[in-house]
Coordinates of N, CA and C in Angstrom, one line a residue:
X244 N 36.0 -5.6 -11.8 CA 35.8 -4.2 -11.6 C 34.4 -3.8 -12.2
X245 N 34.2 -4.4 -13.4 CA 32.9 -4.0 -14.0 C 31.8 -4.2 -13.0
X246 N 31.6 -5.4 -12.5 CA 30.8 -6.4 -11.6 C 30.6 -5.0 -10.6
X247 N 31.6 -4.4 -9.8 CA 31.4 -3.8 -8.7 C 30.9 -2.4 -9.4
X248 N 31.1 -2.0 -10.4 CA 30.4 -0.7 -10.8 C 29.4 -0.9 -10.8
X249 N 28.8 -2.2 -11.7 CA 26.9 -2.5 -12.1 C 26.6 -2.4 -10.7
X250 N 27.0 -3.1 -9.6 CA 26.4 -3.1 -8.5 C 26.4 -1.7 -7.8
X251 N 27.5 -0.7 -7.5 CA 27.6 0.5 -7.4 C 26.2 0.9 -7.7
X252 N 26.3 1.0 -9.2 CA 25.1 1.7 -10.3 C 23.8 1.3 -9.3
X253 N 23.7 -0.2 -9.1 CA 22.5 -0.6 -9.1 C 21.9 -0.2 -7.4
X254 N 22.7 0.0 -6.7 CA 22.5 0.2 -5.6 C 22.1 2.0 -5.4
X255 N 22.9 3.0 -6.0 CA 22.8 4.1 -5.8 C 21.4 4.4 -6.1
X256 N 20.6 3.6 -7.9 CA 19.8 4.0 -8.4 C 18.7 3.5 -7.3
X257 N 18.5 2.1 -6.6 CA 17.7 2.1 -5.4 C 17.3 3.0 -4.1
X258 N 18.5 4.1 -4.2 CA 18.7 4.8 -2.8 C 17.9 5.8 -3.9
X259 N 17.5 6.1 -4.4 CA 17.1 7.4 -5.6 C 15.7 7.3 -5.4
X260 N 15.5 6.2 -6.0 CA 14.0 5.5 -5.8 C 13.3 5.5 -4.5
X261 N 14.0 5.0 -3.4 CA 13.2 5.1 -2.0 C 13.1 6.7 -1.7
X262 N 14.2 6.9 -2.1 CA 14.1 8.6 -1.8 C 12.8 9.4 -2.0
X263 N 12.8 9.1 -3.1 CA 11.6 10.0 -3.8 C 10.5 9.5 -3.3
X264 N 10.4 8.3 -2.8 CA 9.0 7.9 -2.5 C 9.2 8.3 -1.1
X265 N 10.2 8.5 -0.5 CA 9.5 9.0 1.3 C 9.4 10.8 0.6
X266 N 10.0 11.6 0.0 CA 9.7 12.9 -0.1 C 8.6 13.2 -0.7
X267 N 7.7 12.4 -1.6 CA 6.9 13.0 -1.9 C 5.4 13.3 -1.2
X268 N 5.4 14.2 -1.9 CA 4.3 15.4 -0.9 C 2.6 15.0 -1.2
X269 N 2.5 13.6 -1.8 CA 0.7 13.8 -1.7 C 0.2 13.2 0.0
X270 N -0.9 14.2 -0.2 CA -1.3 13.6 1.4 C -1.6 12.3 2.3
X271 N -1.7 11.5 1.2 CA -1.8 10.0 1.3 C -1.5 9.0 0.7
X272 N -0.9 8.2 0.9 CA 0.1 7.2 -0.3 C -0.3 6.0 0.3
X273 N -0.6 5.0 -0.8 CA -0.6 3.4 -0.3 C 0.0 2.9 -1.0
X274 N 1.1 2.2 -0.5 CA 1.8 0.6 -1.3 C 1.8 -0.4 -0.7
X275 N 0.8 -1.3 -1.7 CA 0.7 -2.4 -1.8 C 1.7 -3.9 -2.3
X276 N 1.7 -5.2 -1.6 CA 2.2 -6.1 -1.5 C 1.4 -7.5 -1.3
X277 N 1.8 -8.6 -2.0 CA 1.4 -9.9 -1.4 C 2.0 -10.3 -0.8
X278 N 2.1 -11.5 0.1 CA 2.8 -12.7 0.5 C 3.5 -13.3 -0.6
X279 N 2.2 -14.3 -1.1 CA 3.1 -15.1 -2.1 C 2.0 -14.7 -3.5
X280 N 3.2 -14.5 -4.2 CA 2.5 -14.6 -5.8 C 1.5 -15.6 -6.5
X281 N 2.4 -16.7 -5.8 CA 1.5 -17.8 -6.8 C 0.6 -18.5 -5.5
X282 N -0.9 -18.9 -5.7 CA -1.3 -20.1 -4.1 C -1.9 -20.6 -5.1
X283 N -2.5 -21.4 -4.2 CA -3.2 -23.0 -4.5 C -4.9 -22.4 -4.2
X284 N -5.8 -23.3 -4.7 CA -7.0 -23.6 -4.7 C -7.2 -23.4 -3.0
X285 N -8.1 -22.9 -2.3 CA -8.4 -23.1 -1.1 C -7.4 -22.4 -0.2
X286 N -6.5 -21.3 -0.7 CA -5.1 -20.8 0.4 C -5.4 -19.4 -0.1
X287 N -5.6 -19.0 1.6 CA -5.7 -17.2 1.1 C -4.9 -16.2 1.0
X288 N -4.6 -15.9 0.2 CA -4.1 -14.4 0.3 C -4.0 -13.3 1.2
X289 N -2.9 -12.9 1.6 CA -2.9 -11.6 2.5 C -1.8 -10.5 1.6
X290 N -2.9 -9.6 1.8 CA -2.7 -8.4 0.8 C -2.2 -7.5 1.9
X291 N -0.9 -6.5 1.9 CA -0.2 -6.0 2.5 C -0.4 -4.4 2.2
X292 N -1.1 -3.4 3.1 CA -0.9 -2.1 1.9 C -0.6 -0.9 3.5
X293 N 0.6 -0.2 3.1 CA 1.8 0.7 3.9 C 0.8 1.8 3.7
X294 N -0.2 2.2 4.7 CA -0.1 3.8 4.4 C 0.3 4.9 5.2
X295 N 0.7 5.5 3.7 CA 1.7 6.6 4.7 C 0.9 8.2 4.4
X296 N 0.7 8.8 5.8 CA -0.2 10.0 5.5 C 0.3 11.1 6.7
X297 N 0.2 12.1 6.4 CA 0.6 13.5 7.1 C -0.4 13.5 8.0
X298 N 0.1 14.3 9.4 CA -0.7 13.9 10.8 C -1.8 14.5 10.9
X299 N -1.8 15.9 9.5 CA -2.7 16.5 10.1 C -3.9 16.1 8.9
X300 N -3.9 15.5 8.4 CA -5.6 14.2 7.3 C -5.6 13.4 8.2
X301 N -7.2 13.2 7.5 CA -7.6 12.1 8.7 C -8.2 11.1 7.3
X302 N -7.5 10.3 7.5 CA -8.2 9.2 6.5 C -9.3 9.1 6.8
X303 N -10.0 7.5 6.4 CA -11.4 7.5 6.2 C -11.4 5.9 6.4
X304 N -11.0 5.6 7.8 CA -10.4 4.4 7.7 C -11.3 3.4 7.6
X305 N -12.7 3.5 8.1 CA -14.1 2.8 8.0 C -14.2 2.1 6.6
X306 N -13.6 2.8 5.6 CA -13.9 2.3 4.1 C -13.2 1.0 3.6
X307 N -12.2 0.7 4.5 CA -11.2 -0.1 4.4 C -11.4 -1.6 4.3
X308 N -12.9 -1.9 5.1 CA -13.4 -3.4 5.7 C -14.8 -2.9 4.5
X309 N -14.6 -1.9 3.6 CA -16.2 -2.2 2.4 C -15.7 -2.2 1.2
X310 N -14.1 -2.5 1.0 CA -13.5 -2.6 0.0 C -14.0 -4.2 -1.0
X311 N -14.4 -3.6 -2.2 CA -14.5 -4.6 -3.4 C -13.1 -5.3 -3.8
X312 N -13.0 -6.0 -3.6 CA -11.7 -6.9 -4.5 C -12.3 -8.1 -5.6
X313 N -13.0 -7.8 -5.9 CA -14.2 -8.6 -7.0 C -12.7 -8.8 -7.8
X314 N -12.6 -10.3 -8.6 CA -13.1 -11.6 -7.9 C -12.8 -12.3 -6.7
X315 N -11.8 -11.3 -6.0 CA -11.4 -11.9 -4.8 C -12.5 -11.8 -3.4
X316 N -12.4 -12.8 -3.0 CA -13.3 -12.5 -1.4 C -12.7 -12.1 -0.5
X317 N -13.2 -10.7 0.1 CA -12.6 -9.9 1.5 C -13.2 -10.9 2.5
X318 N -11.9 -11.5 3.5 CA -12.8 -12.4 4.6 C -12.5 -11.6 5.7
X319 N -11.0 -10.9 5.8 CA -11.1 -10.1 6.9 C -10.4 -9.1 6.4
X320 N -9.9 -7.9 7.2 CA -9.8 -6.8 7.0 C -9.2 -6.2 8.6
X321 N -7.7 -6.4 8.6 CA -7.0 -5.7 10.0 C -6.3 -4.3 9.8
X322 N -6.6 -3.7 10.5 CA -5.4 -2.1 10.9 C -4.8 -2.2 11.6
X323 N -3.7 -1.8 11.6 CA -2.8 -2.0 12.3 C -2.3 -0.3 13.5
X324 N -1.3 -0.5 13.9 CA -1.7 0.6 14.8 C -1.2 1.9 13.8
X325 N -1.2 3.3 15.0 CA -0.6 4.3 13.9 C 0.9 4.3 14.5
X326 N 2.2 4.8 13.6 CA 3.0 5.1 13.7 C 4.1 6.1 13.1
X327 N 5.3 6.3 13.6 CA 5.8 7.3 13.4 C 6.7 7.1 11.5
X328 N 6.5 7.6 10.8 CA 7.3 7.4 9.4 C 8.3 8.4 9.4
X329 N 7.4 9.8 9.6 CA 9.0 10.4 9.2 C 8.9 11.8 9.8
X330 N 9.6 12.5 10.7 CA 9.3 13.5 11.4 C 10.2 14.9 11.1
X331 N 9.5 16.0 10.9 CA 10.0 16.8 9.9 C 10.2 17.7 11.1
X332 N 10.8 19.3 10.7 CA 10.0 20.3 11.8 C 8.4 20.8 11.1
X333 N 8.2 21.1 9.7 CA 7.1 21.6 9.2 C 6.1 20.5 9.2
X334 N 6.4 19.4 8.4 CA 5.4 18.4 8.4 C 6.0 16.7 8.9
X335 N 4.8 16.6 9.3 CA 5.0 14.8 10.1 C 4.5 14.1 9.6
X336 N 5.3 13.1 8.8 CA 4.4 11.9 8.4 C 4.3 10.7 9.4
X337 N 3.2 10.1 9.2 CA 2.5 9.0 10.2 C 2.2 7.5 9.2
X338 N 2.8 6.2 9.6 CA 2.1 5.2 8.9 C 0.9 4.5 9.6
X339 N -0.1 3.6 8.7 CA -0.6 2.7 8.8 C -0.5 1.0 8.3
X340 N -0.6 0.1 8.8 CA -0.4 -0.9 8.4 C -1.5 -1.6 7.8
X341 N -2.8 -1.7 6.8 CA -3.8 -2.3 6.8 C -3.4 -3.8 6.4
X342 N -4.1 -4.7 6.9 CA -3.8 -6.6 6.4 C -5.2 -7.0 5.9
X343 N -5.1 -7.3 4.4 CA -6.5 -8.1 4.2 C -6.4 -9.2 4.0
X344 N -7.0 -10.7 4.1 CA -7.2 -11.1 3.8 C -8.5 -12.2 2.5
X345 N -7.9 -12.4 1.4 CA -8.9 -12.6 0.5 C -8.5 -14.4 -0.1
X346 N -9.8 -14.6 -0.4 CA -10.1 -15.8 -0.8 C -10.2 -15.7 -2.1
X347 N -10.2 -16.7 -3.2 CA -11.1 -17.0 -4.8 C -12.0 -17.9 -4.8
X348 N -13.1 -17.7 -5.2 CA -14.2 -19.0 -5.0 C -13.4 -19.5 -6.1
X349 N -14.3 -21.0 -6.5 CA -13.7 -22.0 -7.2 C -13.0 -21.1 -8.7
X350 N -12.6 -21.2 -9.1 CA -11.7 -20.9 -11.0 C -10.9 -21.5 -10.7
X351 N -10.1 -20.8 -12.5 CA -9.3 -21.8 -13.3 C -8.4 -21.6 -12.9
X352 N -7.0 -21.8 -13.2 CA -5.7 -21.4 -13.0 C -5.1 -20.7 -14.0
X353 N -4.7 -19.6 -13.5 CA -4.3 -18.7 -14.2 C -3.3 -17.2 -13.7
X354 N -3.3 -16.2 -14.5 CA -3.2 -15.1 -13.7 C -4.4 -14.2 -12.8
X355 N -4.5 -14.0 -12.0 CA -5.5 -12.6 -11.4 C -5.1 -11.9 -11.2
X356 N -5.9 -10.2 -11.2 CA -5.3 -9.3 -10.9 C -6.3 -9.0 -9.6
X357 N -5.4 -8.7 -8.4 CA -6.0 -8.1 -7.2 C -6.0 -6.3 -7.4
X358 N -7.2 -6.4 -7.7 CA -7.8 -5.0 -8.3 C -7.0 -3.2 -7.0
X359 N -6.8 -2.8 -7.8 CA -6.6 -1.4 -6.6 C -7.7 -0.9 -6.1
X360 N -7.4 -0.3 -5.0 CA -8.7 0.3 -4.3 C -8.1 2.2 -3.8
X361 N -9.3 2.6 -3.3 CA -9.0 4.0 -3.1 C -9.6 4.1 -1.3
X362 N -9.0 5.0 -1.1 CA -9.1 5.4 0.5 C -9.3 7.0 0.4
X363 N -10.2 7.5 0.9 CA -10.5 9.0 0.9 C -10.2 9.5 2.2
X364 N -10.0 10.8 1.8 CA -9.5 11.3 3.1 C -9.7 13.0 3.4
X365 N -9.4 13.9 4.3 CA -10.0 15.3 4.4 C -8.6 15.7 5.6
X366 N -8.4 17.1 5.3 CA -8.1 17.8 5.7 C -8.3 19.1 5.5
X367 N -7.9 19.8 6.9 CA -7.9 21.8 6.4 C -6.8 22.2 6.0
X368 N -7.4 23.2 5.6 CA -6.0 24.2 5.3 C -6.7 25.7 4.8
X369 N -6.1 26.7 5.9 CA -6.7 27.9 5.8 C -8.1 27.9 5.9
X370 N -8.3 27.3 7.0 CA -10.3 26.9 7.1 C -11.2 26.3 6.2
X371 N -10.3 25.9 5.1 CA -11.0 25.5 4.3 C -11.0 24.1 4.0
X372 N -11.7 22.9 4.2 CA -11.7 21.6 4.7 C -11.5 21.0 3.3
X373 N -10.6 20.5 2.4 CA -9.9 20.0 1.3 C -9.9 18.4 1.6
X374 N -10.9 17.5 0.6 CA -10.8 16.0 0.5 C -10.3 15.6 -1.0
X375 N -9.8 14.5 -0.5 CA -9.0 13.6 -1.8 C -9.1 12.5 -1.7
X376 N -8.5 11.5 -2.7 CA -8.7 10.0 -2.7 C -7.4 9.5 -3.1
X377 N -6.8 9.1 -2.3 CA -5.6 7.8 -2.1 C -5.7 6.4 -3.1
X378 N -5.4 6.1 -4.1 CA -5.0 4.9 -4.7 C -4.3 4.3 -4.9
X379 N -4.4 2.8 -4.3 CA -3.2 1.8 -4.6 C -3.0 1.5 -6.3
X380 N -2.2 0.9 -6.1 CA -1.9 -0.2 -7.6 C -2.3 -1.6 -7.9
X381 N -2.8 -2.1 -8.3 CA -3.5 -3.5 -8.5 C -2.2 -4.4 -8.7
X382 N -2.3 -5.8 -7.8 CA -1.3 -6.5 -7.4 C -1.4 -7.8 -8.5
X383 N -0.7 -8.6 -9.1 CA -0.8 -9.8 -10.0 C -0.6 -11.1 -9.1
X384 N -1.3 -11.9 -8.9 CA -1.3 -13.2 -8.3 C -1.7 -14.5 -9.7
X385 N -1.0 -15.2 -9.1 CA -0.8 -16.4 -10.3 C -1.9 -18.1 -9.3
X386 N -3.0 -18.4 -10.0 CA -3.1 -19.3 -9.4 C -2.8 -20.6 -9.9
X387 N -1.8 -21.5 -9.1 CA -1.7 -22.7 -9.9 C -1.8 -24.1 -9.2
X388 N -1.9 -25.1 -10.2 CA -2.4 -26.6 -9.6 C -2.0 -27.0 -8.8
X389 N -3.0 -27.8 -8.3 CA -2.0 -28.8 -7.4 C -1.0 -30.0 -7.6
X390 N 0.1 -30.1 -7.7 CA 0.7 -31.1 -8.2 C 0.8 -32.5 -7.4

């Protein structure tokens, strides 16, 4: 019985959490994801980042392929199409998919941190043209040996 209440618990408090993150109201949201945590010497990383933005901002999607990930190397840089997230009657949210992929020149083995980045963006409101800047969270990758 206990077993199915922790899980109860643990499930409800998940439905809470997603919640809040589709309602909340900033104009641009990115979350970010890896593949895999830990790679090897010579195996790239693909960095995964969801954004979710209201129909009526216009990101600033050019900035996306001039992003620094110092120490990591940006080799490519994909967008994915637009689509639909979440459709309201007053407001429409819209996703994007961006995919980067990044490299490490030679180092040690260790932890890295795949640094955050920001995405700016512009809209109006009441004629009055209002810009902001979108920031992810910096992702932790682990590099280890080859055995």
């Amino acid at each position: 019985m206990r077993k199915i209440l922790g899980w109860a618990i643990f499930f409800l408090a998940t439905l809470i959490i997603f919640a809040n993150q589709a309602q909340s109201r900033e104009p641009v949201e990115i979350f970010t994801d890896i593949d895999k945590v830990k790679f090897v010497s010579g195996q790239n990383i693909v960095l995964k980042a969801d954004i979710v933005f209201y129909q009526q901002v216009n990101p600033f999607w050019e900035e996306l392929a001039k992003i620094n990930f110092s120490p990591f190397k940006l080799e490519k840089a994909v967008l994915g199409e637009r689509k639909m997230f979440d459709r309201k009657k007053d407001l429409s949210r819209d996703f994007r998919k961006a995919i980067f992929l990044l490299s490490l020149p030679v180092s040690d083995c260790g932890f890295y941190a795949i640094p955050s980045f920001s995405l700016n963006y512009s809209y109006f409101k009441d004629k009055n043209e209002i810009k902001g800047t979108a920031k992810s969270k910096a992702v932790k990758a682990e590099k280890v040996p080859i055995l």
